[in-house]
Coordinates of C-alpha atoms in Angstrom, one line a residue:
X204 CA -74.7 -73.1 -13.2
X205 CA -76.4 -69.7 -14.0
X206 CA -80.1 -69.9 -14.9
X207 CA -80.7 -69.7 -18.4
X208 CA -83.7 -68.6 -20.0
X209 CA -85.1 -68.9 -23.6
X210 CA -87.2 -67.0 -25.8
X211 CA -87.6 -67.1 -29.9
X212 CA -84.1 -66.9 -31.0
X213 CA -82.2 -66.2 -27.9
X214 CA -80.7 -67.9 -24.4
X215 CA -80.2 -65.5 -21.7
X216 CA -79.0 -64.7 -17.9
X217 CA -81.1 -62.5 -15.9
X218 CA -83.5 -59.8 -16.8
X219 CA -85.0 -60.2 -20.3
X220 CA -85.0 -56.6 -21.0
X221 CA -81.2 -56.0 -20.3
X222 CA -79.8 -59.7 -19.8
X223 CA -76.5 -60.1 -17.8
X224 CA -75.5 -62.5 -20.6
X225 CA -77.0 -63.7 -23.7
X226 CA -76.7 -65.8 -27.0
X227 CA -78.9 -64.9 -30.2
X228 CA -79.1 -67.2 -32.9
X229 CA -81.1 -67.6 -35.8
X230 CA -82.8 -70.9 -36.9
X231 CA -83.7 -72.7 -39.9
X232 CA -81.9 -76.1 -41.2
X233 CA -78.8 -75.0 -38.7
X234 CA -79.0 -72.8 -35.9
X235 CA -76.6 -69.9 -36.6
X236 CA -75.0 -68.1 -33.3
X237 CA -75.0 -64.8 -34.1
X238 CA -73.4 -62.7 -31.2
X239 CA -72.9 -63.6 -27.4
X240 CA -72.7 -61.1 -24.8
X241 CA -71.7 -60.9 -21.3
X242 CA -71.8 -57.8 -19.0
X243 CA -68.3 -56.8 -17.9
X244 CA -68.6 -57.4 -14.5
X245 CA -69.8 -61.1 -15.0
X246 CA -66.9 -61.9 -17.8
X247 CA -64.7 -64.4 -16.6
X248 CA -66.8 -66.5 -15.0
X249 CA -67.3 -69.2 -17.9
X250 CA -71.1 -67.6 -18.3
X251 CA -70.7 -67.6 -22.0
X252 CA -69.4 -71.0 -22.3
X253 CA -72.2 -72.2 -20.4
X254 CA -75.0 -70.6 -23.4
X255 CA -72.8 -71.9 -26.1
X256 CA -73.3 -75.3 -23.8
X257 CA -77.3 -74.4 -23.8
X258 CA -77.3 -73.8 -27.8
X259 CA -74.9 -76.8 -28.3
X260 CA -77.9 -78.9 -26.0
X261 CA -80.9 -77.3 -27.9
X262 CA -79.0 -78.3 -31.2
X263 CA -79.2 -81.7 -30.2
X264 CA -82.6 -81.8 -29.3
X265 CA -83.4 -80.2 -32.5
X266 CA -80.8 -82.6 -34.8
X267 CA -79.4 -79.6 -35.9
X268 CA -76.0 -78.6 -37.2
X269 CA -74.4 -75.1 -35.7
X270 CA -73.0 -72.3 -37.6
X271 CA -70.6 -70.4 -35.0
X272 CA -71.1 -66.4 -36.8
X273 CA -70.2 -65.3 -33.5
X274 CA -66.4 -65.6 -32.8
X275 CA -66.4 -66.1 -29.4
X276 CA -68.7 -68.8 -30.1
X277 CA -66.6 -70.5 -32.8
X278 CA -63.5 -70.2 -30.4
X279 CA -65.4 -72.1 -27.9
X280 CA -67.0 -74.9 -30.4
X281 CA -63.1 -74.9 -32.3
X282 CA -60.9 -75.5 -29.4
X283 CA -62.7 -78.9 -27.4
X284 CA -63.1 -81.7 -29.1
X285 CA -66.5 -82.3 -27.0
X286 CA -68.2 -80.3 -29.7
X287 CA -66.5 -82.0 -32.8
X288 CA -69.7 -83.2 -35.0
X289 CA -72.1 -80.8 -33.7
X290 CA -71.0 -77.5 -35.6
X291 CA -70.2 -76.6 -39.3
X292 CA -66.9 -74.9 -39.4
X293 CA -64.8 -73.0 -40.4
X294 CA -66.4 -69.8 -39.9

């Protein structure tokens, strides 16, 4: 498992000035998933899923719903019933 860091709004992998990965997301009554991003030479690896994992975790903590904006991130939440009840959908 990567190390994932957070600040205000955001999850990321490695530097916080130009992350390897990251997931921004907004937050009010939900927490909305804006964009995900992984550098090209770490895609494939399953980073992403693992901060959609994070945000899906800190959404619980919170008792929060999440809004998938992002469509990577609504793939994810969409296709494993894991995540059934934890995300507002459709996008």
């Amino acid at each position: 498992m990567a190390d994932i860091k957070q600040e205000k709004g955001r999850f990321y992998i490695g530097n916080s000035d130009q992350p390897d990965a990251e997931v921004t997301f907004t937050e009010s009554d939900d927490i909305v998933i804006e964009h995900t991003m992984v550098i090209e030479d770490k895609q494939g690896a399953g980073i992403g899923k693992q901060l959609i994992d994070r945000v899906v975790d800190y959404a619980s903590e919170q008792e929060k719903q999440i809004v998938p904006v992002c469509t990577f991130a609504h793939e994810i939440l969409s296709t494993d019933k894991k995540y059934d009840g934890v995300w507002e959908g459709p996008l």
